[in-house]
Coordinates of C-alpha atoms and ligand atoms in Angstrom, one line a residue:
M168 CA 80.0 118.3 102.7
K169 CA 83.2 118.2 104.7
R170 CA 86.4 118.8 102.7
V171 CA 89.1 116.2 102.3
F172 CA 92.5 117.2 101.0
S173 CA 95.1 114.7 99.9
G174 CA 98.4 115.4 98.2
F175 CA 100.6 112.8 96.2
R176 CA 104.0 113.1 94.9
P177 CA 104.2 112.6 91.1
T178 CA 105.5 109.1 90.8
G179 CA 104.4 108.2 87.2
K180 CA 102.3 105.1 86.4
Q181 CA 100.9 103.7 89.7
H182 CA 101.5 100.3 91.1
I183 CA 99.2 97.9 92.9
G184 CA 100.5 99.1 96.2
N185 CA 99.4 102.7 95.2
Y186 CA 96.0 101.3 94.1
F187 CA 95.1 99.6 97.3
G188 CA 96.9 102.0 99.6
A189 CA 95.4 105.2 98.3
I190 CA 93.6 105.3 95.0
Q191 CA 90.8 102.9 95.9
N192 CA 90.2 105.1 99.0
C193 CA 90.2 108.3 97.1
V194 CA 87.6 106.9 94.7
A195 CA 85.4 105.8 97.7
L196 CA 85.6 109.2 99.5
Q197 CA 84.3 111.2 96.6
D198 CA 80.6 110.3 97.3
E199 CA 80.7 111.5 101.0
Y200 CA 83.2 114.3 101.0
D201 CA 84.2 117.4 99.0
C202 CA 87.5 116.0 97.7
I203 CA 90.6 117.8 96.6
Y204 CA 93.4 115.7 95.1
S205 CA 96.7 117.5 94.4
V206 CA 99.8 116.3 92.6
V207 CA 102.4 117.9 94.9
D208 CA 105.1 118.6 92.4
I209 CA 106.9 121.2 94.5
H210 CA 107.3 118.6 97.3
A211 CA 108.9 116.4 94.8
L212 CA 111.6 118.9 94.0
T213 CA 113.0 118.4 97.6
T214 CA 114.4 115.1 96.8
M215 CA 114.7 115.1 93.0
D216 CA 118.0 115.1 91.3
S217 CA 116.5 115.8 87.8
T218 CA 113.1 117.1 86.6
S219 CA 113.4 115.6 83.1
K220 CA 110.6 113.0 83.8
L221 CA 108.5 115.3 86.0
Q222 CA 105.8 116.3 83.4
E223 CA 105.4 112.7 82.1
D224 CA 105.1 111.4 85.6
I225 CA 102.4 113.8 86.5
H226 CA 100.5 112.9 83.3
E227 CA 100.8 109.1 83.7
M228 CA 99.8 109.3 87.3
V229 CA 96.7 111.5 86.8
L230 CA 95.7 109.2 83.9
D231 CA 95.8 106.2 86.2
W232 CA 93.7 108.2 88.8
L233 CA 91.1 109.1 86.3
A234 CA 90.9 105.6 84.7
A235 CA 90.6 104.1 88.3
G236 CA 87.6 106.2 89.0
I237 CA 88.6 109.6 90.4
D238 CA 86.0 111.7 88.9
P239 CA 86.9 115.3 88.1
Q240 CA 83.2 116.2 88.1
K241 CA 83.1 115.2 91.8
S242 CA 86.6 116.1 92.9
I243 CA 89.1 118.8 92.2
V244 CA 92.3 117.3 90.6
F245 CA 95.1 119.6 90.1
V246 CA 98.8 120.2 90.2
Q247 CA 100.2 121.9 93.3
S248 CA 102.4 124.4 91.4
H249 CA 99.4 125.5 89.2
V250 CA 98.0 127.5 92.1
P251 CA 100.6 130.1 93.0
Q252 CA 99.0 131.0 96.3
I253 CA 100.7 127.9 97.7
T254 CA 104.1 129.5 97.8
E255 CA 102.7 132.6 99.5
L256 CA 101.0 130.7 102.2
N257 CA 104.0 128.5 102.6
T258 CA 106.2 131.5 103.2
L259 CA 103.7 133.1 105.7
L260 CA 103.3 129.9 107.7
G261 CA 107.2 129.6 107.7
M262 CA 107.2 132.8 109.7
I263 CA 105.4 131.2 112.6
T264 CA 106.8 127.8 112.6
P265 CA 109.6 127.3 115.1
L266 CA 112.8 125.7 113.5
G267 CA 113.0 123.3 116.4
W268 CA 109.6 121.7 115.5
L269 CA 111.0 121.1 112.0
L270 CA 114.4 119.8 113.0
R271 CA 112.9 117.2 115.2
V272 CA 110.8 115.5 112.4
P273 CA 112.0 112.0 112.1
T274 CA 111.5 111.9 108.3
F275 CA 113.7 115.0 108.1
K276 CA 116.6 113.3 109.9
E277 CA 116.1 110.2 107.6
K278 CA 116.2 112.2 104.5
V279 CA 119.4 114.1 105.6
R280 CA 120.9 110.6 106.1
K281 CA 119.7 109.3 102.7
Q282 CA 120.7 112.4 100.6
S283 CA 123.5 114.1 102.6
H284 CA 124.6 115.6 99.1
N285 CA 121.5 117.6 99.0
V286 CA 120.2 118.8 102.3
N287 CA 118.2 121.7 100.9
Y288 CA 116.0 124.4 102.6
G289 CA 112.9 122.7 101.2
L290 CA 113.7 119.5 103.0
V291 CA 113.5 121.0 106.4
G292 CA 110.4 123.1 105.4
Y293 CA 108.6 120.2 104.0
P294 CA 106.1 120.0 106.9
V295 CA 105.3 123.7 106.4
L296 CA 104.5 123.2 102.7
M297 CA 102.4 120.2 103.6
T298 CA 100.4 122.3 106.1
A299 CA 100.1 125.1 103.6
D300 CA 98.6 122.5 101.1
I301 CA 95.9 121.5 103.6
A302 CA 95.3 124.9 105.1
L303 CA 95.0 126.8 101.7
Y304 CA 92.0 124.7 100.9
K305 CA 90.7 124.5 104.4
G306 CA 91.0 120.8 104.4
E307 CA 89.1 119.2 107.3
Y308 CA 90.2 115.7 106.8
V309 CA 93.4 114.1 105.5
P310 CA 93.4 110.4 104.6
V311 CA 96.5 109.0 106.3
G312 CA 97.8 105.7 107.6
E313 CA 98.9 105.3 111.3
D314 CA 102.5 105.9 110.4
Q315 CA 101.7 109.4 109.1
L316 CA 99.9 110.5 112.2
P317 CA 102.9 112.5 113.6
H318 CA 103.2 114.5 110.3
L319 CA 99.5 115.4 110.6
E320 CA 99.9 116.3 114.2
L321 CA 102.7 118.9 113.2
A322 CA 100.3 120.4 110.6
R323 CA 97.7 120.7 113.4
E324 CA 100.1 122.4 115.6
I325 CA 101.1 125.0 113.0
V326 CA 97.5 125.7 112.2
R327 CA 96.7 126.1 115.9
R328 CA 99.6 128.4 116.3
F329 CA 98.4 130.6 113.4
N330 CA 94.8 130.6 114.7
S331 CA 95.9 131.5 118.2
I332 CA 98.3 134.4 117.1
F333 CA 96.1 136.0 114.4
G334 CA 92.5 134.7 115.0
Y335 CA 90.7 131.8 113.4
V336 CA 91.2 131.0 109.8
F337 CA 92.0 127.4 109.4
P338 CA 90.2 124.3 110.6
E339 CA 92.4 121.9 112.4
P340 CA 92.7 118.9 110.0
Q341 CA 91.6 115.6 111.3
A342 CA 93.1 112.2 110.3
K343 CA 90.8 110.1 108.2
L344 CA 92.5 106.8 109.1
T345 CA 92.6 104.4 106.3
S346 CA 93.5 100.7 106.6
F347 CA 94.7 98.8 103.6
P348 CA 96.4 95.5 102.9
L349 CA 100.2 95.7 103.0
I350 CA 101.3 94.9 99.4
L351 CA 104.8 93.5 99.2
G352 CA 107.1 93.7 96.3
S353 CA 108.3 90.9 94.1
Q354 CA 110.9 89.7 96.6
G355 CA 108.2 89.4 99.2
Q356 CA 110.4 91.4 101.7
E357 CA 109.9 95.1 101.3
K358 CA 106.7 96.9 100.6
M359 CA 105.9 97.5 96.9
S360 CA 107.6 100.7 95.9
K361 CA 109.4 102.3 92.9
S362 CA 112.3 103.0 95.1
Y363 CA 112.9 99.2 95.5
D364 CA 112.1 98.4 91.8
N365 CA 109.8 95.6 93.0
Y366 CA 106.5 96.9 91.7
L367 CA 103.8 95.9 89.3
E368 CA 102.0 98.6 87.5
I369 CA 98.2 98.7 87.5
A370 CA 98.3 99.4 83.7
A371 CA 100.6 96.4 83.0
S372 CA 99.5 94.2 80.1
P373 CA 98.5 90.6 80.8
E374 CA 101.8 89.4 79.5
E375 CA 103.6 91.9 81.8
I376 CA 101.6 90.7 84.8
S377 CA 102.4 87.1 84.0
K378 CA 106.1 87.9 83.7
W379 CA 106.1 89.8 87.1
V380 CA 104.2 87.1 88.9
M381 CA 106.3 84.2 87.5
A382 CA 109.5 85.9 88.6
A383 CA 108.2 86.7 92.1
F384 CA 109.6 84.9 95.2
T385 CA 107.6 82.3 96.8
D386 CA 108.1 80.1 100.1
P387 CA 111.8 79.6 100.0
A388 CA 111.4 76.2 101.9
R389 CA 109.6 74.8 98.8
R390 CA 112.5 73.8 96.7
F391 CA 110.9 70.9 94.9
R392 CA 107.4 70.4 93.6
S393 CA 106.8 67.6 96.1
D394 CA 107.8 69.8 99.2
P395 CA 104.7 71.0 101.2
G396 CA 104.5 74.8 101.3
H397 CA 103.7 77.5 103.9
P398 CA 101.4 79.8 102.3
E399 CA 101.6 82.2 105.3
V400 CA 105.1 83.1 104.4
C401 CA 104.5 83.3 100.6
N402 CA 103.8 86.7 99.0
I403 CA 102.0 84.9 96.1
F404 CA 99.5 83.7 98.6
H405 CA 99.0 87.2 100.1
L406 CA 98.2 88.5 96.7
H407 CA 95.8 85.5 96.2
Q408 CA 94.0 86.8 99.3
I409 CA 93.3 90.1 97.5
F410 CA 92.9 88.9 93.9
S411 CA 91.4 85.3 94.5
P412 CA 89.5 85.6 97.8
S413 CA 87.1 82.8 96.9
R414 CA 90.0 80.4 96.2
S415 CA 92.3 81.4 99.1
E416 CA 91.2 78.5 101.5
E417 CA 91.6 76.0 98.7
I418 CA 95.1 77.3 97.9
V419 CA 96.1 76.9 101.6
Q420 CA 95.1 73.3 101.6
E421 CA 96.6 72.6 98.1
C422 CA 99.9 74.3 99.0
R423 CA 100.3 72.6 102.4
S424 CA 99.7 69.2 100.8
A425 CA 101.8 70.0 97.7
K426 CA 98.8 69.3 95.6
I427 CA 99.5 72.4 93.6
G428 CA 102.9 73.6 92.4
C429 CA 104.1 77.1 92.5
V430 CA 104.0 77.5 88.7
D431 CA 100.3 76.6 88.6
C432 CA 99.5 78.7 91.7
K433 CA 101.1 81.7 90.0
K434 CA 99.3 81.2 86.7
V435 CA 96.0 81.5 88.5
L436 CA 97.2 84.6 90.4
A437 CA 98.3 86.2 87.1
R438 CA 95.1 85.5 85.4
N439 CA 93.1 86.9 88.3
I440 CA 95.2 90.2 88.6
S441 CA 94.8 90.7 84.8
Q442 CA 91.0 90.1 85.0
F443 CA 90.7 92.5 88.0
F444 CA 92.3 95.3 86.2
E445 CA 90.9 94.6 82.7
P446 CA 88.2 97.3 83.0
F447 CA 90.7 99.8 84.2
R448 CA 93.0 99.1 81.4
E449 CA 90.1 99.7 78.9
R450 CA 89.2 102.9 80.5
R451 CA 92.8 104.0 80.5
N452 CA 93.3 103.2 76.8
N453 CA 90.1 105.2 76.1
L454 CA 91.2 108.3 78.0
A455 CA 94.8 108.1 76.7
S456 CA 93.4 108.3 73.1
R457 CA 92.1 111.8 74.0
P458 CA 95.5 113.7 74.0
D459 CA 94.3 116.8 75.8
Y460 CA 92.1 115.1 78.3
V461 CA 94.5 115.1 81.3
A462 CA 95.6 118.6 80.6
D463 CA 92.1 119.8 80.4
V464 CA 91.1 118.1 83.7
L465 CA 94.1 119.6 85.5
A466 CA 93.4 123.2 84.0
D467 CA 89.8 123.0 85.3
G468 CA 91.0 121.6 88.6
A469 CA 93.6 124.5 89.0
S470 CA 90.9 127.1 88.4
R471 CA 88.5 125.6 90.9
A472 CA 91.3 125.2 93.4
E473 CA 92.6 128.7 92.9
A474 CA 89.2 130.2 93.5
I475 CA 89.3 128.7 97.0
A476 CA 92.9 129.6 97.5
K477 CA 92.3 133.3 96.7
E478 CA 89.5 133.5 99.2
T479 CA 91.8 131.9 101.9
M480 CA 94.6 134.2 101.1
R481 CA 92.4 137.3 101.4
E482 CA 91.4 136.2 104.9
V483 CA 95.1 135.4 105.9
E484 CA 96.4 138.7 104.8
Q485 CA 93.7 140.5 106.6
K486 CA 94.2 138.6 109.8
M487 CA 97.9 139.0 109.6
G488 CA 97.6 142.7 109.2
L489 CA 99.4 142.8 105.9
M490 CA 98.7 145.9 103.9
L491 CA 96.1 144.9 101.3
R492 CA 96.9 145.8 97.6
K493 CA 94.9 148.5 96.1
Y494 CA 93.8 147.8 92.6
P495 CA 92.9 150.4 90.0
E496 CA 89.1 151.3 90.1
Ligands
SF4_510 FE1 103.2 80.2 97.4 FE2 101.4 79.0 95.9 FE3 103.8 78.0 95.9 FE4 102.2 77.8 98.0 S1 102.0 76.9 95.9 S2 104.4 78.4 98.1 S3 101.1 79.8 98.0 S4 103.2 80.1 95.2

């Protein structure tokens, strides 16, 4: 099977944007590809002011992945820093990556603007570390959205440069384009994100779901119950299309004719979101009752990932002409 590599920054409990934007796709890919899913904690350090929640965030995120169907028997699930070869490959690829390539990256410029108090070395080297992640495990496909294609192109350039200078080691990673519905946050303006504090966690209880949905913005033109609505501009309706597909046509008619009020419309949505994630919540509770489960999965994942990483680094060192270490007989 071809190999897929995907890395995710540790963001704690996942929200429904994460679920439809990434997790669902990771689960689907497992049957067709040899999948490696990494929690990229070193990447997170480039923009983190404090690491006090880092371990908890990794634990909660992986628990969500496993409960949502990422199967550690089929896929390798591990934490980036648990495989030390990543830092070695990062350093070596850094030696062949022109600084100009990195300074041109639009997300670097954006991050410099956003965190001018902490423009660290890791921030400019972010694409090198990302390339090292994929290359260390000889990833052939990387699931990305259209907006991430330029990042992957840079990884491909770095890999190409290495292969042309030292000889072939790394496959050029190909984009596995994924399409997914845009999930907006509670204000219906920005995409759902922890940075905007507008998110709904997939592990939320029915009460929490109801509270979030009831507080979410709707069509601003619908000030009174008798005002006809415009479902096309209402985020509640967009969520209905995902969670209540069989009722969405009916909701369009009822909203436009003011036959249904926003409160009732939201109640239906809250119930459907809750039902959709009910099996997930049950699995999550079961897994959470086994205190060592996540740590055991990550330990096994790190061992399997490290075995691949060691092989790759042997090849890299040989091709680069580094003096190989002699071990006692
Ligand atoms: Fe939105 Fe539903 Fe209200 Fe229409 S009835 S504006 S779809 S919440």
